[in-house]
Short mmCIF file of C-alpha atoms and ligand atoms in Angstrom, two decimals:
data_model
loop_
_atom_site.label_atom_id
_atom_site.label_comp_id
_atom_site.label_asym_id
_atom_site.label_seq_id
_atom_site.Cartn_x
_atom_site.Cartn_y
_atom_site.Cartn_z
CA MET A 1 29.02 -8.14 -31.87
CA ALA A 2 29.87 -5.20 -29.64
CA LYS A 3 33.43 -3.85 -29.80
CA SER A 4 35.83 -5.30 -27.24
CA ILE A 5 37.24 -3.18 -24.42
CA SER A 6 40.95 -2.29 -24.60
CA PRO A 7 43.09 -2.34 -21.44
CA ASP A 8 43.38 1.49 -21.67
CA LEU A 9 39.64 1.87 -21.74
CA GLY A 10 39.32 -0.57 -18.86
CA ARG A 11 41.69 1.59 -16.79
CA ALA A 12 39.84 4.80 -17.72
CA ALA A 13 36.56 3.17 -16.67
CA LEU A 14 38.08 2.13 -13.35
CA ARG A 15 39.35 5.66 -12.71
CA ALA A 16 35.87 7.04 -13.44
CA LEU A 17 34.36 4.52 -11.03
CA ILE A 18 36.65 5.71 -8.26
CA LYS A 19 36.21 9.41 -9.08
CA GLU A 20 32.40 9.42 -9.39
CA GLY A 21 31.75 6.76 -6.76
CA SER A 22 29.19 5.12 -9.02
CA PRO A 23 29.06 2.83 -12.10
CA LEU A 24 27.61 5.79 -14.00
CA GLY A 25 31.19 7.09 -14.37
CA PRO A 26 32.45 4.02 -16.27
CA LEU A 27 29.25 3.96 -18.35
CA LYS A 28 29.94 7.52 -19.50
CA VAL A 29 33.55 6.62 -20.31
CA MET A 30 32.42 3.63 -22.39
CA ALA A 31 29.79 5.70 -24.16
CA SER A 32 32.25 8.44 -25.07
CA HIS A 33 34.93 6.01 -26.28
CA ILE A 34 32.79 3.36 -27.97
CA GLY A 35 29.52 5.04 -28.88
CA ARG A 36 25.82 4.35 -28.51
CA PHE A 37 26.13 0.56 -28.49
CA PHE A 38 28.39 -1.49 -26.22
CA GLN A 39 28.52 -4.49 -23.94
CA ILE A 40 29.35 -4.31 -20.23
CA PRO A 41 32.18 -6.77 -19.64
CA LEU A 42 31.26 -8.29 -16.29
CA PRO A 43 32.16 -11.89 -15.45
CA GLY A 44 29.10 -14.01 -16.16
CA PHE A 45 26.92 -11.03 -17.07
CA ARG A 46 27.48 -9.10 -20.30
CA PRO A 47 24.43 -6.97 -20.94
CA TYR A 48 24.23 -4.79 -24.04
CA VAL A 49 23.72 -1.06 -23.54
CA VAL A 50 22.08 1.06 -26.23
CA PHE A 51 21.11 4.72 -26.08
CA GLY A 52 20.19 7.73 -28.19
CA PRO A 53 16.97 8.65 -30.00
CA GLU A 54 17.08 5.94 -32.71
CA ALA A 55 17.79 3.11 -30.28
CA ASN A 56 15.19 4.36 -27.79
CA ARG A 57 12.54 4.53 -30.49
CA LYS A 58 13.35 0.96 -31.58
CA VAL A 59 13.24 -0.49 -28.08
CA LEU A 60 10.18 1.47 -26.96
CA VAL A 61 8.07 1.56 -30.10
CA THR A 62 8.99 0.18 -33.49
CA GLU A 63 10.61 -3.10 -32.42
CA ARG A 64 9.21 -3.48 -28.94
CA ASP A 65 7.66 -6.83 -29.94
CA LYS A 66 11.19 -8.23 -30.02
CA VAL A 67 11.82 -7.60 -26.34
CA LEU A 68 10.34 -8.78 -23.05
CA TRP A 69 10.00 -6.74 -19.87
CA ARG A 70 9.96 -9.92 -17.81
CA ASN A 71 13.19 -11.66 -16.92
CA THR A 72 14.57 -13.66 -14.05
CA ASP A 73 15.85 -11.10 -11.60
CA PRO A 74 14.75 -10.10 -8.07
CA VAL A 75 12.28 -7.51 -9.44
CA THR A 76 10.31 -10.41 -10.91
CA ASP A 77 10.59 -12.42 -7.65
CA LEU A 78 9.21 -9.49 -5.67
CA LEU A 79 6.56 -8.07 -7.99
CA ARG A 80 5.47 -11.48 -9.38
CA GLN A 81 2.71 -10.55 -11.87
CA GLY A 82 2.94 -6.78 -11.44
CA VAL A 83 2.11 -4.71 -14.52
CA LEU A 84 5.72 -3.50 -14.75
CA ILE A 85 7.16 -6.94 -15.43
CA VAL A 86 4.55 -8.91 -17.37
CA ASP A 87 4.11 -8.93 -21.13
CA GLY A 88 1.44 -9.34 -23.79
CA ASP A 89 -2.28 -9.57 -22.97
CA GLU A 90 -1.68 -9.93 -19.26
CA HIS A 91 0.15 -6.61 -19.19
CA ASP A 92 -2.50 -4.90 -21.31
CA LEU A 93 -5.30 -6.10 -19.02
CA TYR A 94 -3.74 -4.71 -15.81
CA ARG A 95 -2.63 -1.52 -17.51
CA LYS A 96 -6.12 -0.83 -18.86
CA LEU A 97 -7.61 -1.31 -15.41
CA MET A 98 -5.20 1.11 -13.78
CA GLU A 99 -5.14 3.88 -16.35
CA PRO A 100 -8.50 5.57 -15.52
CA PRO A 101 -7.70 6.46 -11.88
CA LEU A 102 -4.34 7.88 -12.99
CA HIS A 103 -5.67 9.75 -16.00
CA PRO A 104 -4.51 13.39 -16.09
CA SER A 105 -8.16 14.47 -15.74
CA GLN A 106 -8.20 12.92 -12.23
CA LEU A 107 -5.13 14.72 -10.99
CA SER A 108 -6.69 17.97 -9.79
CA GLY A 109 -8.61 15.86 -7.26
CA PHE A 110 -5.30 14.84 -5.69
CA THR A 111 -3.89 18.35 -5.17
CA SER A 112 -5.28 18.78 -1.66
CA LYS A 113 -3.78 15.43 -0.67
CA PHE A 114 -0.39 16.39 -2.10
CA ILE A 115 -0.50 19.51 0.09
CA SER A 116 -1.91 17.99 3.27
CA HIS A 117 0.61 15.13 3.36
CA THR A 118 3.45 17.58 2.80
CA GLU A 119 2.16 19.64 5.72
CA ARG A 120 1.92 16.61 7.97
CA VAL A 121 5.57 15.77 7.38
CA THR A 122 6.81 19.36 7.81
CA SER A 123 4.70 19.77 10.98
CA LYS A 124 7.36 17.66 12.73
CA TRP A 125 10.18 20.07 11.81
CA GLN A 126 11.49 22.61 14.31
CA ASP A 127 13.13 25.83 13.16
CA GLY A 128 16.84 25.27 12.71
CA ASP A 129 16.53 21.48 12.30
CA VAL A 130 18.83 19.86 9.78
CA VAL A 131 16.69 17.34 7.93
CA ASP A 132 17.57 14.79 5.26
CA MET A 133 15.40 15.68 2.27
CA LEU A 134 15.89 12.18 0.88
CA VAL A 135 14.15 10.75 3.94
CA GLU A 136 11.54 13.52 4.24
CA SER A 137 10.69 13.26 0.53
CA ARG A 138 10.17 9.53 0.93
CA LYS A 139 7.73 10.10 3.81
CA ILE A 140 5.74 12.59 1.73
CA ALA A 141 5.73 10.39 -1.39
CA LEU A 142 4.75 7.31 0.60
CA LEU A 143 1.82 9.01 2.35
CA ILE A 144 0.66 10.40 -0.99
CA ILE A 145 0.81 7.18 -3.01
CA MET A 146 -0.96 5.09 -0.36
CA ASP A 147 -3.71 7.67 0.11
CA THR A 148 -4.34 8.58 -3.52
CA LEU A 149 -4.25 5.04 -4.95
CA PHE A 150 -5.54 2.92 -2.05
CA SER A 151 -7.25 5.50 0.21
CA LYS A 152 -5.03 4.25 3.02
CA ASP A 153 -3.63 6.63 5.59
CA VAL A 154 -0.24 5.18 6.62
CA TRP A 155 0.78 8.01 8.94
CA ASP A 156 0.42 5.92 12.11
CA ASP A 157 1.83 2.83 10.39
CA ILE A 158 5.07 4.42 9.20
CA PRO A 159 7.08 2.72 11.99
CA LEU A 160 5.64 -0.63 10.87
CA VAL A 161 6.12 -0.32 7.10
CA TRP A 162 9.20 1.91 6.78
CA THR A 163 11.88 -0.78 7.16
CA PRO A 164 9.97 -3.38 5.11
CA ILE A 165 9.63 -0.88 2.26
CA LEU A 166 13.34 -0.01 2.38
CA LYS A 167 14.11 -3.73 2.41
CA ALA A 168 11.90 -4.30 -0.63
CA ILE A 169 13.80 -1.54 -2.44
CA LYS A 170 17.14 -3.00 -1.39
CA TYR A 171 16.02 -6.44 -2.55
CA ILE A 172 15.56 -5.20 -6.12
CA SER A 173 18.56 -2.84 -6.18
CA PRO A 174 21.66 -3.91 -8.13
CA GLY A 175 24.09 -5.97 -6.07
CA MET A 176 26.25 -9.07 -6.11
CA TRP A 177 23.24 -11.10 -7.21
CA ILE A 178 23.80 -9.66 -10.70
CA LEU A 179 26.93 -11.82 -10.95
CA TRP A 180 25.66 -14.70 -8.83
CA ARG A 181 21.96 -14.96 -9.48
CA LYS A 182 21.30 -17.73 -6.97
CA MET A 183 23.31 -16.22 -4.14
CA PRO A 184 21.58 -16.61 -0.77
CA ARG A 185 20.09 -13.33 0.40
CA PHE A 186 19.54 -13.05 4.10
CA GLY A 187 17.43 -10.64 6.10
CA PHE A 188 14.66 -10.09 3.57
CA ARG A 189 12.02 -12.75 4.22
CA LYS A 190 10.62 -11.35 7.47
CA PRO A 191 10.28 -7.69 6.42
CA LEU A 192 8.88 -8.65 3.02
CA ASN A 193 6.28 -10.80 4.79
CA VAL A 194 5.32 -7.82 6.95
CA LEU A 195 4.78 -5.74 3.82
CA ASP A 196 2.71 -8.47 2.17
CA LYS A 197 0.58 -8.86 5.28
CA TYR A 198 -0.03 -5.12 5.32
CA LEU A 199 -1.13 -5.04 1.68
CA TYR A 200 -3.32 -8.15 1.97
CA GLY A 201 -4.88 -6.49 5.06
CA ILE A 202 -5.81 -3.42 3.01
CA ILE A 203 -7.40 -5.64 0.35
CA ALA A 204 -9.37 -7.61 2.97
CA ASP A 205 -10.63 -4.40 4.61
CA ARG A 206 -11.81 -3.04 1.29
CA ARG A 207 -13.58 -6.28 0.37
CA ARG A 208 -15.35 -6.22 3.75
CA GLN A 209 -16.51 -2.65 3.20
CA LYS A 210 -18.14 -3.73 -0.06
CA ALA A 211 -18.41 -0.05 -0.77
CA ASP A 212 -17.42 1.65 -3.94
CA LYS A 213 -17.33 5.10 -2.44
CA ASN A 214 -13.69 5.22 -3.40
CA GLN A 215 -13.19 4.98 -7.11
CA ASP A 216 -9.50 4.70 -6.41
CA LEU A 217 -7.05 2.37 -8.10
CA LEU A 218 -7.61 -0.36 -5.52
CA GLN A 219 -11.34 -0.32 -6.16
CA HIS A 220 -10.77 -0.66 -9.90
CA LEU A 221 -8.70 -3.78 -9.24
CA ILE A 222 -11.26 -5.25 -6.86
CA ASP A 223 -14.18 -4.55 -9.20
CA ALA A 224 -12.29 -6.40 -11.95
CA ASP A 225 -12.60 -9.65 -9.96
CA LEU A 226 -8.88 -10.21 -9.70
CA THR A 227 -7.51 -12.54 -7.03
CA ASP A 228 -5.95 -11.14 -3.87
CA ASP A 229 -2.53 -12.28 -5.08
CA ILE A 230 -2.80 -10.40 -8.36
CA ILE A 231 -4.13 -7.32 -6.59
CA ARG A 232 -1.23 -7.46 -4.12
CA ASP A 233 1.19 -7.65 -7.07
CA GLN A 234 -0.26 -4.51 -8.65
CA MET A 235 -0.38 -2.67 -5.32
CA LEU A 236 3.24 -3.45 -4.50
CA THR A 237 4.28 -2.46 -8.03
CA MET A 238 2.49 0.88 -7.79
CA LEU A 239 3.73 1.46 -4.26
CA ILE A 240 7.38 0.92 -5.21
CA ALA A 241 7.30 2.40 -8.75
CA GLY A 242 5.10 5.28 -7.64
CA HIS A 243 6.94 6.47 -4.54
CA ASP A 244 10.62 5.56 -4.90
CA THR A 245 10.81 7.52 -8.16
CA SER A 246 9.07 10.59 -6.71
CA THR A 247 11.33 10.41 -3.67
CA ALA A 248 14.41 10.52 -5.89
CA LEU A 249 13.01 13.35 -8.01
CA LEU A 250 12.15 15.56 -5.02
CA ALA A 251 15.50 14.88 -3.38
CA TRP A 252 17.49 15.67 -6.55
CA VAL A 253 15.63 18.95 -7.01
CA PHE A 254 16.79 19.95 -3.53
CA VAL A 255 20.37 18.99 -4.37
CA LEU A 256 20.28 21.06 -7.56
CA LEU A 257 18.66 24.06 -5.88
CA GLY A 258 21.21 23.79 -3.07
CA GLN A 259 24.05 23.75 -5.58
CA HIS A 260 22.60 26.66 -7.61
CA PRO A 261 21.56 29.42 -5.18
CA ASP A 262 20.73 31.87 -8.00
CA VAL A 263 18.12 29.51 -9.46
CA HIS A 264 16.89 28.65 -5.96
CA LYS A 265 16.28 32.35 -5.26
CA ARG A 266 14.44 32.89 -8.55
CA VAL A 267 12.22 29.84 -8.01
CA ILE A 268 11.23 31.12 -4.56
CA GLU A 269 10.34 34.52 -6.04
CA GLU A 270 8.17 32.80 -8.62
CA VAL A 271 6.33 30.43 -6.27
CA ASP A 272 5.68 33.35 -3.92
CA SER A 273 4.17 35.52 -6.61
CA MET A 274 2.58 33.09 -9.07
CA GLU A 275 0.27 30.12 -8.77
CA LYS A 276 2.23 28.19 -11.37
CA SER A 277 5.96 28.70 -11.62
CA PRO A 278 7.40 28.07 -15.09
CA LEU A 279 10.92 28.06 -13.67
CA LEU A 280 10.00 25.36 -11.14
CA ASP A 281 8.63 23.25 -14.02
CA GLN A 282 11.89 23.73 -15.88
CA VAL A 283 13.91 22.80 -12.80
CA ILE A 284 11.88 19.59 -12.44
CA LYS A 285 12.44 18.74 -16.10
CA GLU A 286 16.16 19.48 -15.90
CA SER A 287 16.47 17.41 -12.74
CA LEU A 288 14.78 14.50 -14.56
CA ARG A 289 17.28 14.96 -17.40
CA LEU A 290 20.43 15.02 -15.26
CA TYR A 291 19.27 12.47 -12.68
CA PRO A 292 16.50 10.35 -14.19
CA PRO A 293 15.20 8.28 -11.23
CA ILE A 294 14.83 5.29 -13.57
CA HIS A 295 18.12 5.55 -15.39
CA ILE A 296 17.85 2.41 -17.52
CA GLY A 297 15.12 0.25 -18.99
CA ASN A 298 15.81 -3.44 -18.60
CA ARG A 299 14.86 -5.83 -21.42
CA SER A 300 15.31 -9.45 -22.34
CA VAL A 301 15.78 -9.83 -26.10
CA ALA A 302 13.35 -12.40 -27.53
CA GLU A 303 14.30 -11.91 -31.16
CA GLU A 304 17.60 -10.61 -32.55
CA MET A 305 17.69 -6.83 -32.83
CA GLU A 306 19.76 -4.82 -35.24
CA PHE A 307 21.03 -1.34 -34.39
CA ASN A 308 23.16 0.97 -36.54
CA GLU A 309 26.27 -0.11 -34.63
CA GLY A 310 25.65 -3.83 -34.21
CA LYS A 311 23.27 -6.66 -33.33
CA VAL A 312 21.93 -7.94 -30.04
CA PRO A 313 21.39 -11.70 -30.28
CA THR A 314 18.32 -13.53 -28.98
CA ASP A 315 18.19 -14.29 -25.24
CA GLU A 316 20.66 -11.54 -24.33
CA ARG A 317 19.98 -8.86 -21.73
CA MET A 318 19.75 -5.31 -23.03
CA PHE A 319 19.47 -1.94 -21.30
CA TYR A 320 18.36 1.24 -22.98
CA SER A 321 20.12 3.97 -21.06
CA ILE A 322 18.01 6.98 -20.19
CA TYR A 323 20.96 8.50 -18.30
CA LEU A 324 23.37 8.29 -21.25
CA THR A 325 20.73 9.59 -23.67
CA HIS A 326 20.14 12.57 -21.38
CA ARG A 327 23.85 13.36 -21.21
CA ASP A 328 24.75 12.79 -24.84
CA PRO A 329 26.73 15.85 -26.03
CA GLU A 330 25.53 15.24 -29.59
CA ILE A 331 21.99 16.00 -28.40
CA TRP A 332 22.44 18.41 -25.52
CA GLU A 333 24.49 21.57 -25.40
CA ASN A 334 26.60 21.64 -22.22
CA ALA A 335 25.09 18.27 -21.43
CA GLU A 336 26.69 17.98 -17.98
CA ASN A 337 25.52 21.41 -16.82
CA PHE A 338 22.38 22.27 -14.88
CA CYS A 339 20.51 24.64 -17.13
CA PRO A 340 16.73 24.65 -16.49
CA GLU A 341 16.19 27.32 -19.15
CA ARG A 342 16.85 24.73 -21.84
CA PHE A 343 13.27 23.64 -21.20
CA ALA A 344 11.88 27.14 -21.57
CA ARG A 345 8.82 27.45 -23.77
CA GLY A 346 9.40 26.90 -27.43
CA GLN A 347 12.68 25.03 -26.99
CA LYS A 348 12.22 21.60 -28.48
CA THR A 349 14.21 18.42 -28.01
CA PRO A 350 14.32 15.73 -30.73
CA PRO A 351 11.82 12.88 -30.25
CA PHE A 352 13.13 10.10 -27.93
CA ALA A 353 16.04 12.29 -26.79
CA TYR A 354 14.30 13.09 -23.49
CA VAL A 355 12.77 9.95 -22.00
CA PRO A 356 12.59 10.22 -18.18
CA PHE A 357 9.31 8.32 -18.30
CA GLY A 358 10.24 5.87 -21.06
CA GLY A 359 7.99 6.04 -24.09
CA GLY A 360 5.59 4.26 -26.42
CA PRO A 361 2.64 2.13 -25.27
CA ARG A 362 4.41 1.20 -22.04
CA THR A 363 5.42 4.68 -21.07
CA CYS A 364 5.20 5.36 -17.33
CA ILE A 365 1.57 5.08 -16.23
CA GLY A 366 2.21 7.63 -13.48
CA ALA A 367 4.08 10.24 -15.57
CA ALA A 368 1.42 12.95 -15.24
CA PHE A 369 0.83 12.05 -11.59
CA GLY A 370 4.54 12.17 -10.73
CA GLN A 371 5.03 15.56 -12.35
CA ALA A 372 1.90 17.10 -10.81
CA GLU A 373 2.93 15.76 -7.41
CA ALA A 374 6.45 17.20 -7.72
CA ARG A 375 5.13 20.62 -8.78
CA VAL A 376 2.65 20.87 -5.90
CA VAL A 377 4.86 19.40 -3.17
CA LEU A 378 7.91 21.49 -4.11
CA ALA A 379 5.92 24.72 -4.39
CA GLN A 380 4.34 24.03 -0.99
CA LEU A 381 7.72 23.30 0.63
CA LEU A 382 9.44 26.33 -0.89
CA ARG A 383 6.57 28.67 0.02
CA THR A 384 6.56 27.58 3.66
CA TYR A 385 10.20 26.82 4.50
CA LYS A 386 13.59 28.29 3.91
CA PHE A 387 16.07 25.55 2.92
CA GLU A 388 19.79 25.99 3.48
CA PHE A 389 22.00 23.40 1.88
CA ALA A 390 24.62 21.90 4.14
CA ASP A 391 27.10 21.58 1.29
CA HIS A 392 28.39 18.04 1.36
CA LYS A 393 29.63 15.63 -1.27
CA ILE A 394 26.75 13.85 -2.94
CA HIS A 395 26.99 11.07 -5.47
CA PRO A 396 24.30 9.33 -7.51
CA HIS A 397 23.68 5.89 -6.06
CA MET A 398 22.28 3.16 -8.29
CA GLY A 399 19.61 1.63 -6.12
CA ALA A 400 16.19 0.71 -7.45
CA THR A 401 16.27 4.36 -8.55
CA LEU A 402 19.12 6.84 -8.90
CA GLU A 403 19.35 8.43 -5.46
CA PRO A 404 21.45 11.26 -4.03
CA ARG A 405 23.64 9.63 -1.39
CA PRO A 406 24.51 9.80 1.43
CA GLY A 407 21.44 12.07 1.65
CA VAL A 408 20.43 15.69 1.23
CA MET A 409 21.02 17.50 4.49
CA MET A 410 19.25 20.86 4.70
CA LYS A 411 18.65 23.33 7.48
CA VAL A 412 14.99 24.27 7.56
CA THR A 413 13.40 27.42 8.95
CA SER A 414 9.72 28.28 8.75
CA ARG A 415 9.01 31.30 6.52
CA ASP A 416 6.02 32.29 8.68
CA CYS A 417 7.84 35.12 10.36
CA GLU A 418 9.37 36.26 7.05
CA HIS A 419 5.83 36.47 5.59
CA ARG A 420 4.58 38.41 8.62
CA LEU A 421 7.43 40.87 8.39
CA GLY A 422 7.00 41.17 4.63
C1 LIG B 501 9.14 11.11 -11.17
C2 LIG B 501 8.41 10.07 -11.15
C3 LIG B 501 8.55 8.89 -12.06
C4 LIG B 501 9.52 8.54 -12.96
C5 LIG B 501 10.79 9.30 -13.30
C6 LIG B 501 9.11 7.28 -13.58
C7 LIG B 501 9.82 6.63 -14.58
C8 LIG B 501 9.35 5.52 -15.26
C9 LIG B 501 9.99 4.93 -16.42
C10 LIG B 501 11.28 5.41 -17.07
C11 LIG B 501 9.23 3.88 -16.81
C12 LIG B 501 9.48 2.97 -18.02
C13 LIG B 501 10.54 1.96 -17.71
C14 LIG B 501 10.92 1.11 -18.93
O1 LIG B 501 10.77 1.53 -20.09
O2 LIG B 501 11.44 0.01 -18.68
C15 LIG B 501 8.13 3.77 -15.88
C16 LIG B 501 7.15 2.81 -15.93
C17 LIG B 501 6.17 2.66 -14.96
N1 LIG B 501 5.90 3.55 -13.94
FE1 LIG B 501 6.85 5.27 -13.56
N2 LIG B 501 7.94 6.91 -13.02
C18 LIG B 501 7.55 7.85 -12.12
C19 LIG B 501 6.40 7.87 -11.37
C20 LIG B 501 5.48 6.85 -11.32
C21 LIG B 501 4.28 6.87 -10.54
C22 LIG B 501 3.83 8.02 -9.65
C23 LIG B 501 3.68 5.66 -10.73
C24 LIG B 501 2.37 5.14 -10.16
C25 LIG B 501 1.41 5.91 -9.73
C26 LIG B 501 4.48 4.90 -11.67
C27 LIG B 501 4.23 3.62 -12.11
C28 LIG B 501 4.86 3.03 -13.19
C29 LIG B 501 4.44 1.76 -13.77
C30 LIG B 501 3.35 0.84 -13.26
C31 LIG B 501 5.26 1.54 -14.90
C32 LIG B 501 5.19 0.36 -15.85
C33 LIG B 501 4.21 0.69 -17.00
C34 LIG B 501 4.02 -0.42 -17.99
O3 LIG B 501 4.93 -1.25 -18.16
O4 LIG B 501 2.96 -0.44 -18.61
N3 LIG B 501 5.57 5.66 -12.01
N4 LIG B 501 8.21 4.80 -14.97
#
């Protein structure tokens, strides 16, 4: 059994909730007072939380047969048989089909698309505009994922799909449904139908073309003789998992650069003078440590699991916390501080202490893609625009991913003239 929560601890957790404006505050309080194993005391929902290298290794590798990815929440309703939330042979089949087009060896072929979609989005900016980098990053990530995986250009369809995609993300984000699973949820059916129609349309078009000129992810699914429904499930999974995460990563990097002008300046110097910027890589890694877009892994326990600090009984819900692992002071020096240099060459972290992409056989299928995309898109943006942070209070919001809210407002000015003068 997990230790019970004292009234003092309850009050400290409440204060942290108010101060940080997010449940991450109380989670940190519970972790520091109780340790790497505790239960969240919500009415009707008492999930176990585990974190740290040993627990992560157990959940992700050595005892992963004791847990299920599938459970009964809105993610399962939305993604149905998507690779992210099925188990066993079914999972392995879809995963195997989708690995080749995302293999690191394929990534250099995507670089020009990463750049061109970034340019399309920035082409709408006027000098002096204040743009929300959370929104702009989403546009870039959306155009990229649809083009690279399904060879679909959504530029002209953004007005059609934008709200449905945001609704899909809202549908799976934590909310009151956690406490009242069957609560009626209004306003989702119509937009989700629009999104489905759009995806089924892409599948139908591709089947009509009967061409395999595109060896993209969609073609791999079609060639495997899957039904339209199963293909839709994989497409929606990749669309959500593959762009909402990148959106959050890009947006957090802008927050961190905005809050740390010295690092911002040094990154610009590097991207201007070098093809590959080691400091930018370190900034991306440190951003993924402090604000991992997927901050927890959600599991249903199929067979009792034993951790150093206690047991999780069968049929309970368990989260392994990436966020708490990444901020554990026993692992990280100055864990709360932004310090990209900690990822400088040669500096090692213990295994399973840094898990922004999960780990083991079900590690993120798009890990290499997501990192390559972030490197190229950020370098392109920083080389071509000057970004000035409109310093405003930002808090991490627990949506489907961890997002900087209310947004990342930045004044943008083209660096064209600066380059000409230089
Ligand atoms: C910065 C970008 C990204 C981050 C931080 C991220 C993070 C993660 C994490 C932590 C997991 C494991 C979750 C768990 O253990 O429960 C995961 C799984 C997954 N991710 Fe990503 N991801 C990113 C980008 C992408 C991209 C670009 C794609 C698609 C192209 C993608 C598709 C998936 C899929 C399908 C899974 C499930 C894999 C499986 O169960 O076999 N992700 N991701």
